Short mmCIF file of C-alpha atoms in Angstrom, two decimals:
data_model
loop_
_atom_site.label_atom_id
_atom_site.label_comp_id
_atom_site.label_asym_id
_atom_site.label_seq_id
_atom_site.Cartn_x
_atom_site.Cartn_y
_atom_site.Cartn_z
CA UNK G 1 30.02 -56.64 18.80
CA UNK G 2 32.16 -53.92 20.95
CA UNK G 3 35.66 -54.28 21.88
CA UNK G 4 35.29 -55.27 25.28
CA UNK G 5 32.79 -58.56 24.21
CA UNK G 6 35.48 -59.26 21.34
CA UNK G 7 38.36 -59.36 23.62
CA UNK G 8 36.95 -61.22 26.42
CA UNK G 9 35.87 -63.93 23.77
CA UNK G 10 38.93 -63.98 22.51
CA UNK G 11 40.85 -64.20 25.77
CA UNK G 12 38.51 -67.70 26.86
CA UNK G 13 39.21 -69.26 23.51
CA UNK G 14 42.80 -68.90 23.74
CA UNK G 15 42.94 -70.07 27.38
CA UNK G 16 40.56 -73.17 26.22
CA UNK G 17 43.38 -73.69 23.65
CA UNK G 18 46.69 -73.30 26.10
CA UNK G 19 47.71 -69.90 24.49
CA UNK G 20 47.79 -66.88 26.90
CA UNK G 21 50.87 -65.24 25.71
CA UNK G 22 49.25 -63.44 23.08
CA UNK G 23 45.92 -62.45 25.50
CA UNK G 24 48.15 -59.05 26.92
CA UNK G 25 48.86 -57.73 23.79
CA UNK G 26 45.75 -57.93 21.79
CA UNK G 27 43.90 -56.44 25.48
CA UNK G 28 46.39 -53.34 25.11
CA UNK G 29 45.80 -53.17 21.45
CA UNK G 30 42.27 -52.86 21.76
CA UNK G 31 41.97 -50.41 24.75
CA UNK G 32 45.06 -48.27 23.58
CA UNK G 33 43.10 -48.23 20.48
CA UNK G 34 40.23 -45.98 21.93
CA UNK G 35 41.51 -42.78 23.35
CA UNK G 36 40.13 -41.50 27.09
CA UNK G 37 39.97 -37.97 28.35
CA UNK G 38 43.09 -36.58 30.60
CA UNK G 39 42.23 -37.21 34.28
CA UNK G 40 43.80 -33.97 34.92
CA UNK G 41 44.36 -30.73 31.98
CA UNK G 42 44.98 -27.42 33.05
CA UNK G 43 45.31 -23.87 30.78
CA UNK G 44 48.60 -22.19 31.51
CA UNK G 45 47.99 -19.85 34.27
CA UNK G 46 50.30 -17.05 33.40
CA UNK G 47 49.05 -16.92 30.03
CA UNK G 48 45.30 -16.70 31.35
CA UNK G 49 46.72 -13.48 33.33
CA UNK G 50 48.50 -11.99 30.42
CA UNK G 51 44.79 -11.80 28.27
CA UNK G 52 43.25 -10.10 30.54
CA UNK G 53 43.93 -7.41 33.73
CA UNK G 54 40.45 -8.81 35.28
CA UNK G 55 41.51 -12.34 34.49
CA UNK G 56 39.37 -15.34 35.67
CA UNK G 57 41.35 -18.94 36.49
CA UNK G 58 38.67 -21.74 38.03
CA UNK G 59 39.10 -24.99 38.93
CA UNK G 60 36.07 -27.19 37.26
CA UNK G 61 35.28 -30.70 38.32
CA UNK G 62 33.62 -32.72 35.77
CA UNK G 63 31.56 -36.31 36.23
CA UNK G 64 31.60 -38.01 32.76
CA UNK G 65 27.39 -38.95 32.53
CA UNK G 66 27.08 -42.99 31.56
CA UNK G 67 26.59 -43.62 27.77
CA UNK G 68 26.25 -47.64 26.91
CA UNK G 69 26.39 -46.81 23.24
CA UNK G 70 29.83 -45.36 23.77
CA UNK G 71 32.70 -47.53 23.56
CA UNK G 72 34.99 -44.76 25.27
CA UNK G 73 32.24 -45.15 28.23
CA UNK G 74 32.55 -48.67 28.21
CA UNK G 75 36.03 -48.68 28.65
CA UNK G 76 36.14 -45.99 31.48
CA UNK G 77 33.27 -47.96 33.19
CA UNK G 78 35.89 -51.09 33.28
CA UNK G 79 38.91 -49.05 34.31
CA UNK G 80 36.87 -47.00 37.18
CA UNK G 81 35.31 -50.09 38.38
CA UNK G 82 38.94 -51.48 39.59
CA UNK G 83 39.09 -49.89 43.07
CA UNK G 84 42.85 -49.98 42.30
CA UNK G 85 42.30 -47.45 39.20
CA UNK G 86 41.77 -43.94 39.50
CA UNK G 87 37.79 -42.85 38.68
CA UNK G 88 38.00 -42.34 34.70
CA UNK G 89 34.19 -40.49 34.62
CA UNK G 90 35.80 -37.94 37.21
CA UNK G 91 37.72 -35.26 35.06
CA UNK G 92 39.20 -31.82 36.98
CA UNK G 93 40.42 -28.95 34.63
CA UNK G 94 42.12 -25.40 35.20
CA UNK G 95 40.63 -23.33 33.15
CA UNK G 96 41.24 -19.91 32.12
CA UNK G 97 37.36 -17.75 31.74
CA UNK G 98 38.86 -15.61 28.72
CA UNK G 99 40.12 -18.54 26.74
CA UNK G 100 36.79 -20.62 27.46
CA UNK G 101 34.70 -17.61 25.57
CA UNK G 102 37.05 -17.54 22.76
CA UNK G 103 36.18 -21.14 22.31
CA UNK G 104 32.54 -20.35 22.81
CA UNK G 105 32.71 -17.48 20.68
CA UNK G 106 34.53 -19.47 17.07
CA UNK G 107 31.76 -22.28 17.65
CA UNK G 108 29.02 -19.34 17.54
CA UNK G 109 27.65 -20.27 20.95
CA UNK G 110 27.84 -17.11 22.17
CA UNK G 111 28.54 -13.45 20.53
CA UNK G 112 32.22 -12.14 20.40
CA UNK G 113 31.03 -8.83 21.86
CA UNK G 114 30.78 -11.04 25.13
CA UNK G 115 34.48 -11.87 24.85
CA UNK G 116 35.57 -8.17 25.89
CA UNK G 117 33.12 -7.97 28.49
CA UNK G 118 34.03 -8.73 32.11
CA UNK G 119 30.62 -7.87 33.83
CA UNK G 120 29.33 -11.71 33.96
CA UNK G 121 27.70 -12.68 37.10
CA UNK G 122 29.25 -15.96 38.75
CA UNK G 123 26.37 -18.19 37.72
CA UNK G 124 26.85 -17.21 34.10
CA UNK G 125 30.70 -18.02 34.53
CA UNK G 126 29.70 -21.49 35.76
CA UNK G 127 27.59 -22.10 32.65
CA UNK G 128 30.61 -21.19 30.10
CA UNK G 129 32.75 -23.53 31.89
CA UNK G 130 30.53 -26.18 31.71
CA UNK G 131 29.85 -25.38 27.94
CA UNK G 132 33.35 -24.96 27.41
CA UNK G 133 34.11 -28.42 28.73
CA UNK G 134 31.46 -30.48 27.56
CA UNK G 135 32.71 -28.80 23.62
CA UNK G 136 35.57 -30.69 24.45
CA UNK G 137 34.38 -33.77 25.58
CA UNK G 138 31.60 -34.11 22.63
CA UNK G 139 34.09 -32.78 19.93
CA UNK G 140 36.89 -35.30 20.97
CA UNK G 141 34.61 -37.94 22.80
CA UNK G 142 31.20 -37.90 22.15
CA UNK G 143 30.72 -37.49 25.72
CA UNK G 144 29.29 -35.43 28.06
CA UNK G 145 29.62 -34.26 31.46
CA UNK G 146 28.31 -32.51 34.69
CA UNK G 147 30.59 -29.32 36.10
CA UNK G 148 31.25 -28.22 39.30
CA UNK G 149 33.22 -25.14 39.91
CA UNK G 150 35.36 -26.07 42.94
CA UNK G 151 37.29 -22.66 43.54
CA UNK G 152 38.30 -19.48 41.19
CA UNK G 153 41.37 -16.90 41.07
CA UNK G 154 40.90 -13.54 39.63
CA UNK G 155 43.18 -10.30 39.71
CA UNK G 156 41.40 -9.26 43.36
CA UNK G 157 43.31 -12.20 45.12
CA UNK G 158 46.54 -10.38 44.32
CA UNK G 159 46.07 -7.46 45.77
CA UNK G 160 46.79 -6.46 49.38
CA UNK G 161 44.45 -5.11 51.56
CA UNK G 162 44.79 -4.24 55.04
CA UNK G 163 42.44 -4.67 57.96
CA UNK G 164 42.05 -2.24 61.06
CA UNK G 165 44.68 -4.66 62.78
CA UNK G 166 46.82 -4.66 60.24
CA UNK G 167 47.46 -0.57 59.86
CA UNK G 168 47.21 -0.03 63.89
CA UNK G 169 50.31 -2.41 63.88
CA UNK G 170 51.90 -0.60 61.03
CA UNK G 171 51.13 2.78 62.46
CA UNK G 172 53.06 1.80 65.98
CA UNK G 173 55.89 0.48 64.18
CA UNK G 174 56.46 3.51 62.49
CA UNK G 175 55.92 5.35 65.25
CA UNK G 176 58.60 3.74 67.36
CA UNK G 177 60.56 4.00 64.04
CA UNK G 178 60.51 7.87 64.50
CA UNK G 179 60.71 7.91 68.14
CA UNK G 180 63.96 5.80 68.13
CA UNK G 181 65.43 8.34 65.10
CA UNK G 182 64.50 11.69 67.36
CA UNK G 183 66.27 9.91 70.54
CA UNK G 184 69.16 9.27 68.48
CA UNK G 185 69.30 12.53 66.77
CA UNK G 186 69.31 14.12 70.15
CA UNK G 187 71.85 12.16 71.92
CA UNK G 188 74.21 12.70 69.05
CA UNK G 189 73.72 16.79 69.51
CA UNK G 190 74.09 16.23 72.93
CA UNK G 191 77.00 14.39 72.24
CA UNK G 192 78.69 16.87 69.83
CA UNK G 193 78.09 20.24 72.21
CA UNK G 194 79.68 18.06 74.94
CA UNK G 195 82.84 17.54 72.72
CA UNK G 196 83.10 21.35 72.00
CA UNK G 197 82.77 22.22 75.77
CA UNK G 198 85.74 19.98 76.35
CA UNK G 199 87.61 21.93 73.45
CA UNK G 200 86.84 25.26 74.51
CA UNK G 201 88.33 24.49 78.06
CA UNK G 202 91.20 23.17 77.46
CA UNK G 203 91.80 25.51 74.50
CA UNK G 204 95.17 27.83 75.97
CA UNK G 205 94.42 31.10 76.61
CA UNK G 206 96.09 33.89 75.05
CA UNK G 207 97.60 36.31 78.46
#
């Protein structure tokens, strides 16, 4: 008999007998007794950067795939149920592509030469992530899940590049930069041979 069927017995023959008070704490006991997955988990970002110069950071949506025999299913199956509750079988992670094959790589499910290597297509990045997350869930859980990448930074979204509109806009402001500087430069000659006119003529001259 689960946890669930033992509680809920439990709760009707103490409110056949008049005692409730004690109904609250032996429900938290036994579902603070069985551990659930974080809702939300993500690597440390900076870190993930640090690794590697052609870093990879994803978002990865995961949907937690029913298992009856599991009594950490069971229990997210009540909580999600409760419109109230947040979805407990709907998981989203940050995680970091470099540390993901590291993991891969100490549980031998794929070779460390891979580790180094950055040429991976985006459909074999998709399959380490869900690998990677579903170690997690079967080590800790004994569960399992479906992934979804949802979006991805890498080292290419931090670099500027211009457009055709972008460097004609640049190009006129430096020109009118340059065109204000030569103005100015010639005003202020202009300026300073006026000055030495007006010295020279009123200069006395020797008889």
């Amino acid at each position: 008999m689960n946890c669930n069927i033992k509680t809920a017995t439990f709760v009707w023959c103490l409110v056949l007998l008049g005692h409730i008070d004690p109904v609250v704490s032996t429900i938290r006991d036994c579902l603070t007794n069985i551990k659930l997955p974080k809702l939300f988990e993500y690597d440390d970002f900076d870190e993930c950067r640090t690794w590697n110069p052609s870093f990879r950071y994803c978002v990865v949506q995961a949907v937690i795939q029913p298992d009856n025999t599991s009594p950490i299913w069971q229990n997210i199956s009540v909580i999600s149920a409760n419109r109230r509750n947040f979805p407990h079988d709907q998981l989203e992670r940050g995680l970091c592509l470099q540390r993901c094959l590291n993991q891969l790589a100490v549980s031998h499910q794929i070779s460390v030469g891979l580790v180094e290597s950055n040429l991976i297509t985006e459909h074999e990045q998709n399959a380490y992530f869900g690998q990677c997350l579903n170690l997690e869930l079967e080590t800790s859980y004994n569960l399992h899940a479906t992934t979804t990448v949802m979006n991805c930074i890498t080292e290419d979204d931090f670099r500027i590049s211009l457009g055709a509109a972008e460097i004609v806009f640049i190009g006129m402001v430096v020109l009118i930069i340059l065109l204000i500087a030569i103005a100015t430069a010639r005003d202020l000659r202009g300026d300073l041979k006026n000055q030495c006119k007006y010295v020279d003529m009123n200069y006395p001259q020797k008889s």
